[in-house]
Coordinates of C-alpha atoms and ligand atoms in Angstrom, one line a residue:
M28 CA 0.3 0.0 -0.3
G29 CA 1.5 3.7 -1.2
I30 CA 1.9 5.7 1.8
M31 CA -0.6 8.1 0.0
A32 CA -3.5 5.7 0.5
L33 CA -3.0 6.6 4.3
F34 CA -4.4 9.9 3.5
S35 CA -7.2 11.5 2.1
L36 CA -6.9 14.5 -0.3
P37 CA -9.0 16.8 1.1
G38 CA -7.6 16.2 4.6
T39 CA -3.9 16.7 3.2
L40 CA -4.6 19.8 1.1
T41 CA -6.3 21.4 4.5
A42 CA -3.2 20.4 6.0
L43 CA -1.3 21.9 3.5
G44 CA -3.1 24.8 3.5
A45 CA -2.8 25.4 7.8
I46 CA 1.1 24.7 6.9
L47 CA 1.1 27.5 4.5
A48 CA -1.4 30.0 6.4
I49 CA 1.1 31.4 8.9
P50 CA 4.1 31.9 6.7
V51 CA 1.8 33.9 4.0
W52 CA -0.2 35.6 6.2
R53 CA 3.3 37.0 7.6
V54 CA 4.5 37.9 4.3
V55 CA 1.1 39.9 3.6
Y56 CA 1.2 41.5 7.3
N57 CA 4.8 42.6 6.6
L58 CA 4.0 44.0 3.4
Y59 CA 0.6 45.9 4.5
F60 CA 0.3 46.3 7.9
H61 CA 3.3 46.4 9.5
P62 CA 4.2 49.6 11.2
L63 CA 7.2 50.3 9.1
S64 CA 5.1 49.2 5.5
H65 CA 5.5 52.8 4.5
F66 CA 9.0 52.9 4.4
P67 CA 10.6 52.5 1.2
G68 CA 12.7 49.6 -0.1
S69 CA 12.2 46.8 -1.8
K70 CA 9.4 44.5 -1.2
L71 CA 11.4 41.4 -1.2
A72 CA 12.9 42.3 1.5
A73 CA 9.8 43.9 3.6
C74 CA 8.8 40.5 3.0
S75 CA 10.7 38.4 4.6
R76 CA 14.6 38.5 5.8
L77 CA 15.3 35.6 3.4
W78 CA 15.8 37.7 1.0
L79 CA 18.7 39.8 2.6
A80 CA 20.2 36.1 3.6
Y81 CA 19.7 35.3 -0.7
R82 CA 21.9 38.3 -1.1
E83 CA 24.4 38.0 1.2
L84 CA 24.8 33.8 1.4
V85 CA 23.3 32.8 -1.9
R86 CA 24.8 35.6 -4.3
G87 CA 27.6 36.3 -2.0
E88 CA 26.9 40.3 -2.0
S89 CA 28.7 42.9 0.4
L90 CA 25.9 44.1 2.9
S91 CA 27.8 47.6 2.6
D92 CA 27.9 47.4 -1.4
L93 CA 24.2 46.5 -1.0
R94 CA 23.4 49.2 1.2
V95 CA 24.6 51.8 -1.1
E96 CA 22.7 50.8 -4.0
L97 CA 19.5 50.4 -2.0
H98 CA 20.3 54.1 -1.0
R99 CA 20.8 55.1 -4.5
Q100 CA 17.3 53.6 -5.6
Y101 CA 14.8 54.3 -2.7
G102 CA 16.4 57.1 -1.0
E103 CA 17.7 58.0 2.5
I104 CA 15.9 55.6 4.7
I105 CA 15.0 52.5 3.5
R106 CA 13.3 49.2 4.8
L107 CA 16.6 46.4 4.6
A108 CA 14.5 43.7 5.8
P109 CA 10.9 43.6 7.4
N110 CA 11.4 45.1 11.0
E111 CA 14.7 46.8 10.0
L112 CA 15.6 50.6 8.8
H113 CA 18.9 52.2 7.1
F114 CA 19.6 55.9 7.0
S115 CA 22.2 57.3 5.0
N116 CA 21.8 61.0 6.2
P117 CA 24.8 61.7 8.3
A118 CA 22.0 63.6 10.7
A119 CA 20.8 60.2 11.4
Y120 CA 24.2 59.0 13.1
N121 CA 24.1 60.9 16.4
D122 CA 19.9 60.1 16.9
I123 CA 20.7 56.7 16.7
Y124 CA 24.3 56.2 18.7
N125 CA 24.4 58.8 21.7
H126 CA 24.4 58.7 25.2
R127 CA 21.3 59.4 25.9
N128 CA 20.4 56.1 23.8
K129 CA 20.6 53.1 26.1
W130 CA 19.0 51.3 23.2
D131 CA 19.0 47.0 23.1
K132 CA 21.7 45.7 20.2
D133 CA 19.7 43.8 18.0
H134 CA 20.1 40.0 18.8
L135 CA 19.7 38.5 15.2
L136 CA 23.3 40.1 14.2
Y137 CA 24.9 39.8 17.9
R138 CA 23.5 36.0 18.8
A139 CA 26.1 34.9 15.8
F140 CA 28.7 35.3 17.7
D141 CA 27.7 33.1 20.5
L142 CA 29.5 35.3 23.4
D143 CA 26.0 36.4 24.7
M144 CA 27.7 36.9 28.3
S145 CA 30.5 39.3 27.2
T146 CA 30.8 42.7 26.6
V147 CA 30.4 42.7 22.8
G148 CA 27.6 40.2 23.0
F149 CA 25.1 41.4 26.4
I150 CA 22.0 42.7 24.2
H151 CA 20.6 44.7 27.0
Y152 CA 22.4 48.0 28.5
S153 CA 21.6 47.0 32.0
D154 CA 23.5 43.6 31.9
V155 CA 26.7 45.4 29.7
K156 CA 26.7 49.0 32.1
H157 CA 28.0 46.2 35.1
R158 CA 30.4 44.5 33.1
R159 CA 31.7 47.7 31.5
D160 CA 32.4 49.1 35.3
V161 CA 34.3 46.4 36.1
L162 CA 36.6 46.5 33.3
A163 CA 36.7 50.2 32.6
P164 CA 39.9 50.8 35.1
F165 CA 41.4 48.0 32.8
F166 CA 41.8 50.0 29.6
S167 CA 41.7 52.9 31.4
R168 CA 44.4 55.3 29.8
T169 CA 46.2 55.3 33.3
S170 CA 46.4 51.6 32.6
I171 CA 47.6 51.8 29.5
L172 CA 50.4 54.1 29.9
Q173 CA 51.7 51.8 32.6
M174 CA 51.4 49.2 30.1
Q175 CA 53.0 50.2 27.1
D176 CA 56.7 48.8 27.1
L177 CA 54.5 45.2 26.8
I178 CA 52.9 47.0 23.9
M179 CA 56.7 48.0 22.6
E180 CA 57.9 44.7 23.2
R181 CA 55.1 43.0 20.8
V182 CA 56.3 46.3 18.3
N183 CA 59.8 45.2 18.7
V184 CA 58.9 41.6 17.7
L185 CA 57.2 42.7 14.3
C186 CA 60.2 45.1 13.5
E187 CA 62.2 41.9 14.0
A188 CA 60.4 39.4 11.7
L189 CA 59.9 42.3 9.0
T190 CA 63.7 43.0 8.9
H191 CA 64.0 39.0 8.7
Q192 CA 61.5 38.7 6.1
F193 CA 63.5 41.5 3.7
A194 CA 66.5 39.8 4.1
A195 CA 65.2 37.0 2.7
G196 CA 65.0 38.1 -0.5
D197 CA 67.5 39.3 -3.2
T198 CA 69.0 42.5 -3.9
K199 CA 65.2 44.1 -3.7
G200 CA 64.4 42.1 -0.4
K201 CA 61.2 40.2 -0.1
S202 CA 58.3 42.2 0.7
S203 CA 55.9 41.6 3.7
D204 CA 52.2 40.7 4.1
L205 CA 51.1 44.0 6.6
V206 CA 47.5 42.5 6.8
L207 CA 48.8 39.5 8.4
G208 CA 51.9 41.2 10.2
F209 CA 49.5 43.9 11.7
H210 CA 46.6 40.8 12.6
C211 CA 49.6 39.0 14.2
F212 CA 51.0 41.9 16.2
S213 CA 47.4 42.9 17.4
V214 CA 46.6 39.3 18.8
D215 CA 49.8 38.9 20.0
V216 CA 49.0 42.2 22.1
I217 CA 45.5 41.3 23.7
M218 CA 46.8 37.7 24.2
A219 CA 49.5 39.4 26.5
F220 CA 47.7 42.4 27.9
C221 CA 44.5 40.6 28.9
Y222 CA 45.6 37.2 29.4
A223 CA 49.5 37.5 30.1
K224 CA 50.0 35.0 27.1
D225 CA 53.2 35.3 25.0
W226 CA 51.4 33.6 22.0
N227 CA 54.0 34.8 19.5
A228 CA 51.9 34.6 16.3
T229 CA 54.4 37.3 14.9
R230 CA 56.9 35.1 15.0
V231 CA 55.5 32.3 13.0
P232 CA 57.2 32.7 9.3
D233 CA 55.4 35.0 7.2
F234 CA 52.8 35.7 9.6
Q235 CA 51.2 32.1 8.3
S236 CA 49.9 32.3 12.2
D237 CA 47.3 29.5 12.6
I238 CA 44.9 31.5 15.1
V239 CA 45.0 34.8 12.4
L240 CA 44.5 32.3 9.2
A241 CA 41.8 30.8 11.6
S242 CA 39.7 33.8 12.8
Q243 CA 39.9 35.4 9.3
A244 CA 38.3 31.9 7.4
V245 CA 35.7 31.9 10.2
L246 CA 34.3 35.0 9.4
P247 CA 31.8 34.0 6.8
I248 CA 30.3 31.7 9.3
I249 CA 29.5 34.6 11.4
T250 CA 27.5 36.3 8.4
L251 CA 25.5 32.5 8.0
R252 CA 24.8 32.3 11.7
K253 CA 23.1 35.9 11.7
Y254 CA 20.5 34.3 9.6
S255 CA 20.3 31.1 11.8
G256 CA 20.0 30.8 15.9
T257 CA 19.5 26.7 15.2
L258 CA 22.9 26.6 13.4
V259 CA 24.2 28.7 16.4
K260 CA 22.9 26.1 19.0
I261 CA 24.2 23.2 16.7
M262 CA 27.6 24.7 16.5
R263 CA 27.3 25.5 20.1
R264 CA 27.2 21.9 20.9
I265 CA 30.3 20.3 19.0
P266 CA 32.4 18.6 21.8
M267 CA 35.9 20.4 22.3
W268 CA 37.6 16.9 21.4
F269 CA 35.6 16.6 18.3
G270 CA 36.7 19.9 17.2
Q271 CA 40.6 20.0 18.2
N272 CA 40.7 16.4 16.4
F273 CA 38.5 16.2 13.3
G274 CA 37.8 19.9 12.4
S275 CA 39.5 21.8 9.5
P276 CA 42.9 23.5 10.5
A277 CA 41.0 26.3 11.2
T278 CA 38.5 25.0 13.5
R279 CA 41.0 23.3 15.2
A280 CA 43.1 26.7 16.1
L281 CA 39.9 28.0 17.3
F282 CA 39.3 25.2 19.5
S283 CA 42.7 25.4 21.0
L284 CA 42.2 28.7 21.5
R285 CA 39.5 27.8 23.6
K286 CA 40.7 25.3 25.4
T287 CA 43.5 28.3 26.5
F288 CA 41.4 30.1 27.6
M289 CA 39.3 27.9 29.4
D290 CA 42.6 26.2 30.9
Q291 CA 43.2 29.4 32.0
I292 CA 40.1 30.4 33.5
D293 CA 39.4 27.1 35.6
E294 CA 42.9 27.2 37.2
I295 CA 42.2 30.5 38.4
L296 CA 38.2 29.5 39.6
R297 CA 40.4 26.4 41.2
N298 CA 42.8 28.4 42.7
P299 CA 42.5 32.0 42.6
A300 CA 46.2 33.0 44.1
S301 CA 47.4 31.5 41.0
L302 CA 46.5 35.3 40.3
E303 CA 49.6 36.7 42.4
N304 CA 51.9 34.8 40.0
T305 CA 51.0 36.7 37.3
P306 CA 53.4 39.2 35.7
H307 CA 51.0 42.3 35.5
K308 CA 47.2 42.5 35.9
I309 CA 45.1 40.7 33.8
I310 CA 41.6 40.4 32.9
Y311 CA 40.4 38.2 35.6
H312 CA 42.0 40.4 38.2
S313 CA 39.4 42.8 37.6
L314 CA 36.3 40.1 36.8
L315 CA 36.8 38.1 39.9
D316 CA 37.1 41.2 41.9
P317 CA 34.1 41.3 44.5
D318 CA 35.3 45.0 45.1
A319 CA 34.6 46.1 41.5
N320 CA 31.5 43.9 41.2
K321 CA 30.3 45.8 44.0
G322 CA 28.6 42.7 45.9
R323 CA 26.9 41.6 42.4
P324 CA 27.5 37.8 41.8
L325 CA 31.0 37.0 40.1
P326 CA 31.5 36.1 36.6
S327 CA 30.0 32.3 35.8
R328 CA 32.8 30.2 34.3
L329 CA 30.8 30.3 30.9
S330 CA 30.7 34.2 31.2
L331 CA 34.6 34.7 31.6
R332 CA 35.1 32.1 28.8
H333 CA 33.0 34.6 26.6
E334 CA 34.5 37.8 27.9
A335 CA 38.0 36.2 26.9
A336 CA 36.6 35.3 23.5
A337 CA 34.7 38.5 22.9
L338 CA 38.1 40.8 24.0
L339 CA 40.4 39.2 21.5
G340 CA 37.7 39.0 18.3
A341 CA 37.0 42.8 19.3
G342 CA 40.8 44.0 20.0
S343 CA 42.7 42.4 17.6
D344 CA 40.5 42.9 13.7
S345 CA 39.6 46.1 14.3
T346 CA 43.3 47.5 15.3
S347 CA 44.8 45.5 12.5
I348 CA 42.2 46.6 9.8
A349 CA 42.9 50.7 10.7
S350 CA 47.2 50.0 10.5
T351 CA 46.6 48.2 7.3
T352 CA 44.4 51.1 6.0
I353 CA 46.7 53.8 7.4
S354 CA 49.8 52.2 5.8
Y355 CA 47.9 51.5 2.8
Y356 CA 47.2 55.6 2.0
V357 CA 50.4 56.7 3.4
L358 CA 52.3 53.8 0.9
H359 CA 50.1 55.6 -1.6
N360 CA 50.5 59.2 -1.1
P361 CA 54.6 59.9 -1.1
E362 CA 54.0 63.7 -0.2
V363 CA 52.3 62.4 3.2
Q364 CA 55.0 59.5 3.7
R365 CA 58.0 62.2 3.3
R366 CA 56.1 64.5 5.6
L367 CA 55.1 61.8 8.0
V368 CA 58.8 60.3 8.2
N369 CA 60.4 63.9 8.4
E370 CA 58.3 64.5 11.4
L371 CA 59.7 60.9 13.0
R372 CA 62.9 61.6 12.6
V373 CA 63.0 64.9 14.1
T374 CA 61.4 63.6 17.3
W375 CA 63.1 60.3 17.0
P376 CA 66.4 61.1 15.8
V377 CA 68.4 58.2 18.1
L378 CA 66.8 54.8 16.8
E379 CA 68.1 53.1 19.5
E380 CA 66.1 55.8 21.8
V381 CA 62.7 55.0 21.8
P382 CA 60.2 58.1 22.7
R383 CA 57.2 57.0 24.8
Y384 CA 54.0 56.7 23.5
E385 CA 53.2 60.4 25.6
V386 CA 55.7 61.7 23.1
F387 CA 54.1 60.3 20.1
E388 CA 50.8 61.3 20.7
K389 CA 51.5 65.3 20.7
L390 CA 52.6 65.1 17.1
P391 CA 50.8 67.0 15.0
Y392 CA 51.2 65.0 11.8
L393 CA 51.4 61.6 13.0
T394 CA 47.9 62.2 15.1
A395 CA 46.6 63.5 11.6
V396 CA 47.5 60.2 9.4
I397 CA 45.8 58.3 12.6
K398 CA 42.8 60.3 12.7
E399 CA 42.4 60.3 8.7
G400 CA 43.2 56.4 8.7
L401 CA 40.7 56.1 11.1
R402 CA 38.0 58.3 9.2
I403 CA 38.5 56.9 5.5
S404 CA 38.8 52.8 7.2
P405 CA 36.0 51.0 5.7
A406 CA 33.6 50.3 8.5
I407 CA 32.3 47.5 11.4
T408 CA 28.7 46.9 9.8
A409 CA 26.1 48.9 10.5
L410 CA 25.3 48.7 14.2
P411 CA 21.8 47.4 14.9
R412 CA 19.9 49.2 17.7
V413 CA 16.4 48.7 18.7
V414 CA 14.0 51.4 19.3
P415 CA 12.5 51.6 22.6
Q416 CA 8.6 51.1 22.9
E417 CA 7.8 54.9 23.2
G418 CA 9.4 55.3 19.6
A419 CA 12.0 57.6 18.4
T420 CA 12.8 60.4 16.1
I421 CA 15.4 59.8 13.9
D422 CA 16.9 62.4 11.0
G423 CA 13.2 64.1 11.5
T424 CA 11.1 61.1 11.1
F425 CA 9.7 59.2 13.6
I426 CA 10.8 55.2 14.6
P427 CA 7.9 52.8 16.2
G428 CA 9.1 50.9 19.0
G429 CA 10.6 48.0 18.6
T430 CA 11.8 49.2 15.2
V431 CA 16.2 47.9 14.4
V432 CA 17.7 50.7 13.2
A433 CA 21.5 51.3 12.2
Q434 CA 23.5 52.9 10.6
S435 CA 27.7 52.5 9.1
F436 CA 29.9 55.2 10.0
T437 CA 30.9 55.0 7.0
Y438 CA 28.0 57.4 5.7
V439 CA 29.5 60.2 7.9
H440 CA 32.9 59.8 7.6
R441 CA 32.6 59.5 3.7
S442 CA 29.9 62.4 3.8
P443 CA 31.2 65.5 1.7
I444 CA 29.4 67.8 3.6
V445 CA 31.1 66.8 6.9
Y446 CA 34.4 65.9 5.4
P447 CA 35.0 67.7 2.2
D448 CA 36.6 65.4 -0.6
P449 CA 35.9 62.3 1.6
D450 CA 37.4 59.8 -0.8
A451 CA 40.9 61.6 -0.6
F452 CA 43.4 60.5 1.9
I453 CA 44.3 64.2 3.4
P454 CA 45.9 64.4 6.9
E455 CA 46.5 67.9 6.8
R456 CA 42.6 68.4 7.4
W457 CA 43.3 67.7 10.6
L458 CA 45.8 70.2 11.2
G459 CA 43.7 73.3 10.0
E460 CA 40.5 75.2 11.5
D461 CA 38.3 72.5 11.1
A462 CA 40.1 70.1 12.9
K463 CA 37.5 70.5 16.3
T464 CA 34.5 69.9 13.8
H465 CA 36.1 66.9 12.4
E466 CA 37.3 65.5 15.8
A467 CA 33.3 65.8 16.8
S468 CA 32.3 63.7 13.8
L469 CA 34.8 60.7 14.0
S470 CA 33.0 57.7 14.7
A471 CA 35.4 54.8 14.3
F472 CA 34.9 53.6 18.0
S473 CA 31.2 54.1 17.4
K474 CA 29.3 56.4 20.2
G475 CA 27.0 56.1 23.4
P476 CA 27.2 53.6 25.9
R477 CA 27.9 50.9 23.6
S478 CA 31.2 52.8 22.1
C479 CA 34.4 50.7 21.8
I480 CA 36.2 49.8 25.3
G481 CA 39.4 49.4 24.4
I482 CA 39.8 53.0 22.7
N483 CA 42.9 53.8 24.6
L484 CA 44.6 50.6 23.7
A485 CA 44.0 51.0 20.4
Y486 CA 45.3 54.4 19.9
C487 CA 48.4 53.4 22.2
E488 CA 48.5 50.3 19.7
L489 CA 48.4 52.6 16.7
Y490 CA 50.5 55.3 17.7
L491 CA 53.6 52.9 18.7
V492 CA 53.3 50.5 15.7
I493 CA 52.8 53.4 12.8
A494 CA 55.4 55.2 14.1
S495 CA 57.9 52.3 14.8
V496 CA 57.4 50.7 11.1
F497 CA 57.3 54.3 9.6
R498 CA 60.6 55.1 11.2
R499 CA 63.1 51.9 11.4
F500 CA 62.0 51.4 8.0
D501 CA 62.1 52.9 4.4
L502 CA 59.0 51.3 3.2
T503 CA 58.0 50.7 -0.7
L504 CA 54.9 49.4 -2.1
D505 CA 55.2 45.9 -3.8
A506 CA 52.5 46.6 -6.8
E507 CA 52.7 43.2 -7.7
R508 CA 51.3 41.4 -4.7
S509 CA 49.2 44.1 -3.6
G510 CA 45.5 44.8 -3.8
D511 CA 43.1 48.0 -3.7
M512 CA 41.0 48.4 -0.4
T513 CA 38.0 47.0 -1.4
I514 CA 36.5 45.0 1.2
T515 CA 33.5 42.9 1.3
E516 CA 31.5 42.5 4.8
H517 CA 31.1 39.8 7.2
F518 CA 30.2 41.9 10.3
V519 CA 34.4 43.7 10.0
P520 CA 35.2 44.3 7.1
V521 CA 37.4 41.7 4.7
F522 CA 39.8 42.7 2.2
K523 CA 38.7 41.0 -1.1
G524 CA 41.6 41.3 -3.6
P525 CA 45.3 40.1 -2.5
H526 CA 47.0 41.6 0.6
L527 CA 48.7 44.8 0.9
H528 CA 52.3 43.9 0.7
A529 CA 55.2 46.5 1.2
Y530 CA 59.4 45.9 1.4
C531 CA 60.3 46.9 4.6
K532 CA 64.2 47.8 4.2
P533 CA 65.3 48.7 7.6
V534 CA 67.1 51.9 8.1
S535 CA 70.4 52.3 10.2
D536 CA 70.3 55.9 11.4
Ligands
HEM30 C1 41.4 50.8 15.7 C2 40.6 50.0 16.3 C3 39.5 49.9 16.7 C4 38.1 50.3 16.5 C5 37.8 50.8 15.3 C6 37.2 49.5 17.5 C7 35.5 49.8 17.1 C8 34.4 49.7 18.1 C9 33.3 49.5 17.4 C10 33.0 50.7 16.3 C11 32.4 49.5 18.4 C12 31.2 49.1 18.9 C13 30.6 47.8 18.3 C14 29.3 47.3 18.8 O1 28.3 48.3 19.2 O2 28.9 46.1 18.4 C15 33.5 48.4 19.3 C16 33.0 47.9 20.3 C17 33.7 47.5 21.3 N1 35.2 47.4 21.3 FE1 36.7 48.3 20.2 N2 37.9 49.1 18.6 C18 39.0 49.1 18.7 C19 40.0 48.5 19.3 C20 39.8 47.6 20.4 C21 40.0 46.9 21.2 C22 42.1 47.0 21.4 C23 39.7 46.4 22.1 C24 40.1 45.6 23.6 C25 40.3 45.0 23.8 C26 38.2 46.7 21.8 C27 37.2 46.4 22.7 C28 36.0 46.2 22.1 C29 34.7 45.6 23.0 C30 34.8 45.5 24.6 C31 33.5 46.6 22.6 C32 32.1 46.6 23.0 C33 31.5 47.5 23.7 C34 30.0 47.4 24.1 O3 29.3 46.6 23.1 O4 29.3 47.6 25.1 N3 38.3 47.5 20.7 N4 34.9 48.6 18.9

């Protein structure tokens, strides 16, 4: 007897109708009855998030390019998904990201990291406020100034590696992959600064560090997980032994990193006195300090693991992208490079006598180069926030409560109204009369209560590494091995073409 004989035709049709009715009603509701139904945008985008998933995952489009295309087609406020709006007028930025708005992060994006109990992953301001307060002294300017030698040691290792790589070539020298070099450097800094671990990614030949390659390889999976909470849950259940033994090289690297974090956390939880043996304060001194936690329960083992992974992720990709971008534009603008090197040589005349960070940060041209680099850097994705129940006015338009809203800082940084000639790399704009206004609009670290907690560390790294690389080496672009700065977006920007390569010839004086 065939299986169909078990079912009557009317019964089957009724069942099918019932199954289809819910999604069909959902689409009709989204198109005609949803509070956002009058906002412009693609009708398919309004129907379901599946359309966005199709564009990103199947067609492989970068969300940042797609947003630009949709704004061109539909105007300054677009409906990007049934419940999500995106804004292109730079005036909208301060309406969304400011200190008054304690708005939730959108869980559909942030769940993709599976780090729900970390500073990056907490959805509600009330949860993150406490964690940020606990970590604030650790990332304060005072703490960074005290720890700058530790960062400088990692700069020195990077410079040694660049020297060796150059020496490995023929008369012209061998060029170095600066994308990987800066990424290895920033991983080494976070591992040392936050966990007192000598990770030595920078010492791996040609910067082929497994953890750096893995963290770049894993980014498309974040994009995939944005669209499937189930996938996040399934991946969470992969046992450590399985990932470490049977995964791809990238998976294995990420699982061993997780094990490194877990082993350290377990050791500290088992024996809190072991914290007295670290060479300097690490994040667990703050996270497990009852006074800093002001009587609230201390973070759980899982929360500590989430925080460890979140800080490494947040603190390494971003800084290396900024360092790469700055170097790219300096190498493509010989006059900028000349002015920068001249300023560095005057302040740092004897190579062995390296100035302190406090000296570098006062250098006007170096500062202008770094600020201009942060301005022109490709952005982390448009950071989605949820409008509170009472609704809000953004860019002069009332937005109903519960709507997910976002704007990429690129729309501020590349606006000709805010920064004239925005696509050109012009450090001089930070030295003129408009410097203060430019400063107020600089949003690379985001604004408001969820802005970057690592800003002091980031600036210290950028000043030390850019000053050192451009002072200690005569840098020239390896045009044959380098691409341009086009990116695809996987939460953070990922450079699409060949990596930036430069010949780093050591200078003798
Ligand atoms: C040039 C370097 C950096 C840039 C451009 C940058 C940028 C940003 C941006 C735009 C955000 C907001 C993200 C969001 O809303 O989801 C953010 C958040 C964050 N950043 Fe950074 N960052 C940099 C370096 C660092 C460093 C070195 C650390 C230290 C570990 C760090 C730790 C964090 C953390 C923990 C958050 C989450 C804050 C929260 O959600 O409350 N960042 N960063």
